[in-house]
Coordinates of C-alpha atoms and ligand atoms in Angstrom, one line a residue:
M234 CA -13.7 26.2 2.7
N235 CA -16.4 28.5 4.2
F236 CA -19.9 29.1 3.0
H237 CA -22.8 31.3 4.3
K238 CA -26.4 31.8 3.8
V239 CA -27.2 33.7 0.7
K240 CA -30.1 35.9 -0.1
T241 CA -30.9 34.9 -3.6
L242 CA -29.6 33.3 -6.7
K243 CA -30.0 34.8 -10.1
G244 CA -28.4 34.4 -13.6
E245 CA -27.2 32.0 -16.3
I246 CA -24.7 29.1 -15.8
T247 CA -23.1 26.7 -18.4
V248 CA -22.2 23.6 -16.6
P249 CA -19.0 21.7 -18.0
G250 CA -19.4 18.8 -20.3
D251 CA -20.8 15.5 -19.1
K252 CA -18.3 13.3 -17.3
S253 CA -19.7 9.9 -18.7
I254 CA -19.8 11.1 -22.2
S255 CA -16.4 12.6 -22.1
H256 CA -14.7 9.5 -20.9
R257 CA -16.3 7.5 -23.6
A258 CA -15.4 9.8 -26.3
V259 CA -11.6 9.5 -25.5
M260 CA -12.1 5.8 -25.1
F261 CA -14.1 5.1 -28.2
G262 CA -11.8 7.7 -30.1
S263 CA -8.8 5.6 -29.1
I264 CA -10.0 2.3 -30.5
A265 CA -11.5 3.7 -33.7
K266 CA -9.6 4.4 -37.0
G267 CA -8.7 7.9 -37.6
L268 CA -9.4 11.3 -35.9
T269 CA -11.9 12.0 -33.4
E270 CA -12.5 15.5 -32.4
I271 CA -14.3 16.2 -29.1
T272 CA -15.7 19.7 -28.2
N273 CA -16.9 20.6 -24.9
F274 CA -14.8 18.0 -23.1
L275 CA -15.0 17.9 -19.3
Q276 CA -11.4 19.0 -18.0
G277 CA -12.0 17.3 -14.7
A278 CA -9.4 15.2 -13.0
D279 CA -11.4 11.9 -13.8
C280 CA -11.5 12.4 -17.6
L281 CA -7.9 13.6 -17.6
S282 CA -7.1 10.2 -16.0
T283 CA -8.7 8.5 -19.1
I284 CA -6.6 10.7 -21.4
S285 CA -3.4 9.9 -19.5
C286 CA -4.2 6.0 -19.5
F287 CA -4.8 5.8 -23.2
G288 CA -1.7 8.1 -23.8
K289 CA 0.3 5.3 -22.1
L290 CA -1.5 2.8 -24.4
G291 CA 0.2 4.5 -27.4
I292 CA -2.6 6.9 -28.4
E293 CA -1.5 10.5 -29.4
I294 CA -4.2 12.8 -27.7
E295 CA -4.0 16.5 -28.0
N296 CA -5.7 18.3 -25.4
G297 CA -6.3 21.9 -26.7
P298 CA -8.1 24.8 -25.3
D299 CA -11.3 24.3 -27.3
R300 CA -11.1 20.7 -28.6
I301 CA -9.5 17.5 -28.0
L302 CA -7.9 15.4 -30.9
V303 CA -7.7 11.7 -30.5
H304 CA -5.4 10.1 -33.0
G305 CA -7.2 6.5 -33.0
K306 CA -5.4 3.4 -34.2
G307 CA -8.3 1.2 -34.6
L308 CA -9.5 -1.9 -32.6
H309 CA -6.1 -3.6 -32.5
G310 CA -3.9 -0.4 -32.3
L311 CA -3.2 -0.2 -28.4
T312 CA 0.3 -1.1 -27.5
A313 CA 1.7 -2.3 -24.1
P314 CA 2.3 0.4 -21.5
D315 CA 5.6 0.7 -19.8
C316 CA 4.3 1.6 -16.5
V317 CA 1.2 0.8 -14.3
L318 CA -2.0 2.7 -15.4
D319 CA -3.4 5.0 -13.0
A320 CA -7.0 5.8 -13.3
G321 CA -6.8 8.4 -10.1
N322 CA -10.4 8.5 -8.6
S323 CA -12.2 7.4 -11.3
G324 CA -14.5 4.3 -11.3
T325 CA -15.5 4.7 -15.1
T326 CA -11.9 4.8 -16.2
T327 CA -11.1 1.7 -14.3
R328 CA -14.0 -0.4 -15.1
L329 CA -14.6 0.5 -18.7
I330 CA -10.7 0.4 -19.7
S331 CA -10.7 -3.3 -18.1
G332 CA -13.2 -4.4 -20.9
I333 CA -10.8 -3.0 -23.4
L334 CA -7.6 -4.2 -21.8
A335 CA -8.9 -7.7 -21.2
P336 CA -8.7 -8.8 -24.9
Q337 CA -5.4 -7.3 -25.7
S338 CA -2.2 -9.2 -26.6
F339 CA -0.3 -7.7 -23.6
T340 CA -0.6 -7.4 -19.8
T341 CA -1.5 -4.2 -17.9
T342 CA -1.4 -3.3 -14.4
L343 CA -4.1 -0.8 -13.5
T344 CA -4.5 1.2 -10.2
G345 CA -6.0 4.2 -8.6
D346 CA -6.2 6.3 -5.5
A347 CA -7.2 5.0 -2.1
S348 CA -10.9 5.3 -2.8
I349 CA -10.6 3.4 -6.1
Q350 CA -8.5 0.6 -4.2
K351 CA -11.4 0.1 -2.0
R352 CA -14.3 0.0 -4.7
P353 CA -15.6 -3.3 -5.7
M354 CA -14.3 -4.7 -9.0
K355 CA -15.6 -8.0 -8.8
R356 CA -18.7 -7.0 -10.6
I357 CA -16.5 -6.5 -13.9
M358 CA -14.0 -9.3 -13.2
E359 CA -16.8 -12.0 -13.0
P360 CA -18.4 -11.3 -16.3
L361 CA -15.1 -10.6 -18.1
S362 CA -13.6 -13.8 -16.7
M363 CA -16.6 -15.8 -18.0
M364 CA -15.7 -14.4 -21.4
G365 CA -12.1 -15.9 -20.8
A366 CA -10.5 -12.9 -19.4
N367 CA -7.4 -13.3 -16.9
I368 CA -7.8 -10.5 -14.3
K369 CA -6.3 -10.7 -10.9
S370 CA -6.7 -8.4 -7.9
L371 CA -3.2 -8.0 -6.8
K372 CA -4.1 -7.8 -3.1
G373 CA -6.8 -10.7 -3.3
N374 CA -9.5 -8.3 -2.1
D375 CA -11.3 -8.0 -5.5
C376 CA -10.2 -4.4 -5.8
A377 CA -7.6 -2.6 -7.9
P378 CA -4.7 -3.0 -8.3
L379 CA -5.8 -5.3 -11.1
E380 CA -3.3 -7.2 -13.3
I381 CA -5.1 -7.9 -16.8
Q382 CA -3.4 -10.4 -18.7
G383 CA -4.6 -10.2 -22.2
S384 CA -6.4 -13.3 -23.6
P385 CA -8.7 -14.4 -26.4
L386 CA -12.4 -13.8 -25.4
T387 CA -15.6 -15.6 -26.3
G388 CA -19.1 -13.7 -26.4
I389 CA -21.5 -14.5 -23.5
H390 CA -25.0 -13.6 -22.3
Y391 CA -24.5 -11.9 -19.0
T392 CA -27.4 -11.2 -16.4
S393 CA -26.0 -8.5 -14.2
K394 CA -27.3 -8.2 -10.6
V395 CA -26.7 -4.5 -10.4
A396 CA -27.9 -1.8 -12.8
S397 CA -24.6 -0.5 -13.6
A398 CA -23.5 1.3 -16.7
Q399 CA -20.0 0.6 -15.9
V400 CA -20.4 -2.9 -15.7
K401 CA -22.5 -3.1 -19.0
S402 CA -19.9 -1.1 -20.8
A403 CA -17.0 -3.1 -19.8
V404 CA -18.8 -6.3 -21.1
L405 CA -20.0 -4.7 -24.3
L406 CA -16.3 -3.2 -24.9
A407 CA -14.9 -6.6 -24.4
G408 CA -17.6 -7.9 -26.7
L409 CA -16.1 -5.7 -29.5
Y410 CA -13.2 -8.4 -29.5
A411 CA -15.0 -11.6 -28.6
S412 CA -15.8 -14.3 -30.9
G413 CA -19.7 -14.3 -31.4
E414 CA -22.2 -11.9 -30.1
T415 CA -22.1 -10.6 -26.4
S416 CA -25.2 -9.3 -24.6
V417 CA -25.9 -7.9 -21.3
T418 CA -29.3 -7.7 -19.4
E419 CA -29.6 -5.6 -16.4
P420 CA -32.4 -5.6 -13.6
V421 CA -33.3 -1.9 -14.8
I422 CA -31.8 0.2 -17.4
S423 CA -28.9 2.3 -16.7
R424 CA -27.4 5.1 -18.5
N425 CA -26.9 4.3 -22.3
H426 CA -24.3 6.4 -23.3
T427 CA -22.1 3.5 -24.5
E428 CA -24.8 2.1 -26.8
I429 CA -25.5 5.6 -28.4
M430 CA -21.9 6.5 -28.8
L431 CA -20.5 3.1 -29.8
S432 CA -23.2 2.8 -32.5
H433 CA -22.3 6.4 -33.8
F434 CA -18.6 5.2 -34.1
G435 CA -20.0 2.2 -36.3
A436 CA -20.5 -0.7 -33.8
E437 CA -23.4 -3.1 -34.4
I438 CA -25.2 -2.7 -31.1
A439 CA -28.9 -3.4 -30.6
T440 CA -31.0 -2.8 -27.5
E441 CA -34.4 -4.7 -26.3
G442 CA -35.9 -3.8 -23.0
T443 CA -32.9 -3.9 -20.5
T444 CA -30.8 -6.0 -22.9
A445 CA -27.9 -4.7 -24.9
S446 CA -26.0 -6.7 -27.5
I447 CA -22.9 -6.2 -29.7
R448 CA -21.4 -8.0 -32.5
P449 CA -17.5 -8.4 -32.6
E450 CA -14.9 -6.8 -35.0
P451 CA -16.7 -3.8 -36.2
V452 CA -14.6 -1.2 -38.0
L453 CA -15.0 1.9 -35.8
E454 CA -14.4 5.2 -37.5
G455 CA -13.1 8.5 -35.9
R456 CA -16.0 11.0 -35.3
K457 CA -17.0 14.5 -34.3
I458 CA -18.4 14.6 -30.8
T459 CA -20.0 17.6 -29.2
V460 CA -20.3 16.7 -25.3
P461 CA -23.5 18.1 -23.8
G462 CA -23.3 19.8 -20.2
D463 CA -23.5 17.4 -17.5
I464 CA -26.8 16.9 -15.8
S465 CA -25.2 15.7 -12.7
S466 CA -23.4 19.1 -12.5
A467 CA -26.6 20.9 -13.3
A468 CA -28.4 19.0 -10.3
Y469 CA -26.5 21.4 -7.7
F470 CA -27.7 24.6 -9.4
I471 CA -31.3 23.0 -9.8
A472 CA -31.4 22.3 -6.1
A473 CA -30.0 25.7 -5.1
G474 CA -32.5 27.6 -7.4
L475 CA -35.3 25.5 -5.8
I476 CA -34.2 26.0 -2.2
V477 CA -33.1 29.6 -2.1
P478 CA -36.0 32.3 -2.0
G479 CA -36.4 34.3 -5.0
S480 CA -34.0 32.5 -7.1
E481 CA -34.2 32.1 -10.9
I482 CA -31.4 30.3 -12.7
L483 CA -31.2 29.4 -16.4
I484 CA -28.9 26.4 -17.0
K485 CA -27.7 26.2 -20.6
N486 CA -27.2 23.2 -22.8
V487 CA -27.6 20.3 -20.5
G488 CA -27.9 16.7 -21.6
I489 CA -31.4 15.5 -20.7
N490 CA -31.0 11.7 -21.9
E491 CA -33.9 9.9 -20.4
T492 CA -31.6 7.4 -18.7
R493 CA -30.2 10.4 -16.8
D494 CA -33.0 12.7 -16.3
G495 CA -34.4 11.4 -12.7
I496 CA -33.4 14.5 -11.0
L497 CA -35.8 16.5 -13.3
R498 CA -38.8 14.1 -12.6
V499 CA -38.1 14.0 -8.8
A500 CA -37.7 17.9 -8.6
K501 CA -41.0 18.3 -10.3
Q502 CA -42.6 15.5 -8.0
M503 CA -41.6 17.6 -5.0
G504 CA -43.3 20.7 -6.5
G505 CA -40.2 22.2 -8.1
N506 CA -40.9 24.9 -10.8
I507 CA -38.5 23.7 -13.7
R508 CA -38.9 24.3 -17.5
L509 CA -37.1 23.1 -20.3
L510 CA -36.2 25.3 -23.2
N511 CA -34.5 25.1 -26.6
E512 CA -34.6 21.2 -26.8
N513 CA -32.3 19.8 -29.5
R514 CA -30.0 16.9 -30.2
D515 CA -26.3 16.8 -30.5
S516 CA -24.1 13.7 -31.3
G517 CA -27.1 11.6 -30.6
E518 CA -27.8 12.8 -27.1
P519 CA -30.9 15.0 -26.2
V520 CA -30.0 18.6 -24.8
A521 CA -31.9 21.4 -23.4
D522 CA -31.8 24.7 -21.4
I523 CA -33.2 24.4 -17.8
L524 CA -35.0 27.2 -16.0
V525 CA -35.4 26.7 -12.4
S526 CA -37.3 29.1 -10.0
H527 CA -37.6 28.8 -6.3
S528 CA -40.4 26.7 -5.2
S529 CA -41.8 25.5 -1.9
L530 CA -40.9 21.7 -2.0
H531 CA -42.5 18.8 -0.3
G532 CA -41.3 15.2 0.5
T533 CA -41.6 12.3 -1.9
E534 CA -40.7 8.7 -2.2
I535 CA -38.0 7.8 -4.7
K536 CA -37.3 4.2 -5.4
G537 CA -37.3 1.5 -8.1
S538 CA -36.6 2.0 -11.8
I539 CA -36.0 5.6 -11.5
I540 CA -32.8 5.1 -9.0
P541 CA -30.3 4.4 -11.9
T542 CA -31.4 7.6 -13.7
L543 CA -30.6 9.7 -10.7
I544 CA -27.7 7.7 -8.8
D545 CA -25.2 10.5 -8.7
E546 CA -27.8 13.2 -7.9
L547 CA -29.2 11.6 -4.5
P548 CA -26.7 13.3 -2.1
V549 CA -28.1 16.9 -3.5
I550 CA -31.6 15.3 -3.6
A551 CA -31.2 14.5 0.0
I552 CA -30.4 18.2 0.6
M553 CA -33.5 19.2 -1.3
A554 CA -35.5 16.8 0.9
A555 CA -34.0 18.4 4.2
Y556 CA -35.5 21.8 3.2
A557 CA -38.8 20.2 1.9
E558 CA -41.8 20.0 4.1
G559 CA -42.6 16.3 5.0
T560 CA -41.0 13.1 4.7
T561 CA -38.6 11.7 1.7
V562 CA -38.0 8.1 1.5
I563 CA -35.2 6.9 -0.7
A564 CA -34.9 3.1 -1.2
D565 CA -33.3 0.6 -3.8
A566 CA -30.2 2.7 -3.7
A567 CA -27.7 0.2 -1.8
E568 CA -25.4 1.4 -4.8
L569 CA -24.6 4.5 -2.9
K570 CA -22.6 2.9 -0.3
V571 CA -19.9 1.8 -3.2
K572 CA -19.4 5.0 -4.8
E573 CA -16.5 7.6 -4.3
S574 CA -17.5 7.2 -0.5
N575 CA -20.3 5.4 1.3
R576 CA -22.8 8.3 0.5
I577 CA -25.5 7.0 2.7
D578 CA -23.3 7.4 5.9
V579 CA -21.7 10.3 4.7
M580 CA -24.8 12.1 4.1
V581 CA -26.4 10.9 7.3
N582 CA -23.5 12.2 9.4
N583 CA -23.1 15.6 7.7
L584 CA -26.9 16.5 7.3
S585 CA -27.4 15.4 10.9
A586 CA -24.5 17.8 12.0
M587 CA -26.5 20.7 10.2
G588 CA -29.5 19.7 12.4
A589 CA -31.5 17.5 9.9
D590 CA -33.6 14.7 10.8
I591 CA -32.1 11.9 8.7
T592 CA -32.0 8.3 9.2
G593 CA -29.8 5.8 7.2
T594 CA -31.2 2.5 5.9
E595 CA -29.8 -0.6 4.2
D596 CA -30.8 0.8 0.7
G597 CA -31.2 4.5 1.2
M598 CA -32.3 7.1 3.6
I599 CA -35.2 8.7 5.1
I600 CA -35.6 12.4 5.7
N601 CA -37.9 14.3 7.7
G602 CA -37.7 17.8 6.1
G603 CA -38.6 21.3 7.0
R604 CA -36.3 21.6 10.1
P605 CA -34.0 24.9 10.0
L606 CA -30.6 23.8 9.2
H607 CA -27.4 25.4 10.6
G608 CA -23.6 25.7 9.6
A609 CA -21.4 22.9 10.5
L610 CA -18.1 21.3 9.7
I611 CA -18.7 18.9 7.0
H612 CA -16.4 16.1 6.0
S613 CA -16.3 15.5 2.2
M614 CA -14.3 12.4 2.6
D615 CA -12.8 13.6 -0.8
D616 CA -16.0 13.0 -2.5
H617 CA -16.9 15.5 -5.1
R618 CA -20.6 15.0 -4.9
I619 CA -20.5 15.5 -1.3
A620 CA -18.8 18.7 -1.3
M621 CA -20.9 20.2 -4.1
S622 CA -24.0 19.2 -2.2
F623 CA -23.2 20.7 1.2
A624 CA -22.1 23.8 -0.6
V625 CA -25.8 24.0 -1.8
A626 CA -27.0 23.1 1.6
S627 CA -25.0 26.0 3.2
L628 CA -26.9 28.4 1.1
Q629 CA -30.0 28.4 3.4
A630 CA -28.2 27.3 6.7
E631 CA -27.7 29.8 9.5
G632 CA -24.1 30.5 10.2
M633 CA -20.9 29.3 8.8
T634 CA -20.6 25.9 7.0
T635 CA -17.0 24.6 6.6
I636 CA -16.3 22.0 3.9
E637 CA -13.2 20.0 4.7
G638 CA -11.5 18.7 1.5
G639 CA -13.7 20.9 -0.8
E640 CA -11.2 21.0 -3.5
C641 CA -12.2 17.4 -4.5
V642 CA -14.7 19.2 -6.8
N643 CA -11.7 19.1 -9.3
I644 CA -12.8 15.6 -10.1
S645 CA -15.9 16.6 -12.2
Y646 CA -16.3 20.3 -11.9
P647 CA -13.1 22.4 -11.3
A648 CA -14.9 25.7 -11.5
F649 CA -18.0 25.0 -9.4
Y650 CA -17.6 27.5 -6.6
K651 CA -16.7 30.2 -9.0
D652 CA -19.9 29.5 -10.8
L653 CA -22.0 29.2 -7.7
E654 CA -20.6 32.5 -6.7
S655 CA -21.5 34.0 -9.9
L656 CA -25.2 33.7 -8.9
F657 CA -25.0 35.4 -5.6
S658 CA -27.0 38.5 -5.5
A659 CA -26.3 41.4 -3.2
Ligands
S3P250 C1 -21.3 6.1 -14.8 C2 -22.1 5.1 -14.2 C3 -22.6 5.3 -12.8 C4 -22.2 6.6 -12.4 C5 -20.9 6.9 -12.5 C6 -20.5 7.1 -14.1 C7 -20.7 5.7 -16.2 O1 -21.8 4.1 -12.0 O2 -22.5 6.3 -10.8 O3 -20.7 8.3 -11.9 O4 -20.0 6.7 -16.7 O5 -20.9 4.8 -16.7 P1 -22.4 2.6 -11.8 O6 -22.2 2.1 -13.2 O7 -21.4 2.1 -11.1 O8 -23.8 2.6 -11.6

C-alpha cells in the first residue's frame, strides 16, 4: 500500500466502536441470562474472534447489520466446544476468556495466530492457578496454545506486577465463579471497562484506589449496550489533524473514559489544539465529539501513571513526537514490547527509515523531533497500530511511503484507509 504527502485534512469522521468494550459486551452478554443487544459493535477481526469463540461455547449470537443479539445462557450456561477455540490475533479474547473457561466443568484448548502464540500468558496463568485453575501451556513456553481444564476456584487477593486490564479482567471474571471474594490490585489503574460493564450487568464490583473486588455468583441479566467510538482509533485522526497544516477534523462520538484519555492530555501538553464538544454518557461510559485543529507541537515527557491510559496510542504519539520541535521522552512503557509486535523496536526501525532521530530504551523511546521525514518502506509486522501510525506519518513525509502488510488494519479498523482518504482536500 502506497501513501503520499497531503496538503490538508478537513471534514468529519465517525470512528468504529471501541474494541475493548465490544469484546466485553459479547463476553458478558454470553454469561448473562437473556438477551443482550449491542449497537455500534466493532466489526473488526479481533471482536469477530470473540463472537466465534462464544458461538463454539454454545451461545447463539446474531450478527446483524445494525446490532448484535447475544442470547445469553447465564453464568453456568456455556457448553464444551467440539474444537479448538481460535482467538486469532486477539490478546483480549485470549486472556479474558481464560478467566471464564478456568471454572467451567469441561476442558478447552485455546490458541491463536503466530503473534498470539508468542505473547506472554504467564501473567494470567499465575493468578488463575493461585485460584485453583488448571491451565497448561501446551508448548511449555507460557504462551498459547493453552489447555484449560475446568476446576472449582477459590477467591484470592492478587497483587499484579503489571498494570493490565486483561490480567485484571481475567481474574475478576474467574472471581464470578469462585468461592468467596476476589480482588486485584494493580500498580497503576488500567482501563476499567470490565468494572463498569459487569456492574451494569448486575455483578457486585467495588473499586478503591487501584483495587477492584468482585463477589461470586451474581445473577447477570442481559442488557442493551451502546458501544462508544474507539479513542484508540480516533487517535490516528487526532495526530493527523495536529500534524498536517491547515487541518480541522471533527471526530464524532468518541469514548473519553479517564482510564483511556491519555492521548488527549498528551496532545494538549504538546501544544495541540483539541476541543471536546457534546459531552454525554452511554452505557455508563463518557462520550464526546473531538475537534482537532493543526497546531505547532513541541516535545514532552510521557511516563508514570499516564502510561496505561495511552498504551495503545504510543506508536502514533511517537509519530507526533517526530513532527514536534524538541525532545519527547517515553518511559515506563516496557509493555510495548509484548503487544501485537515489539512496538519499541518496530517504531525505532520504521521511524529511523523515514529519517527521524529516535532511540529505543528498555522501557520506551527518545525522539528528537523536528527533522523532515521522507517516505520509506514500512514493515508493519502485521500490527494494526503500526500500519495506521505510519499511514499518519506518511501525510507529511516527502515522497512515497509503502506500508507492507497494511491490510492488518482489519483487526481494529477495517475502513481506516477509506476514512482517512475522505479527509484529503484537493
Ligand atoms: C485491553 C487492554 C490493554 C490494551 C489492549 C486491550 C483490554 O492490554 O493494550 O489493546 O481490552 O483489556 P493490557 O491489558 O495487556 O495492557
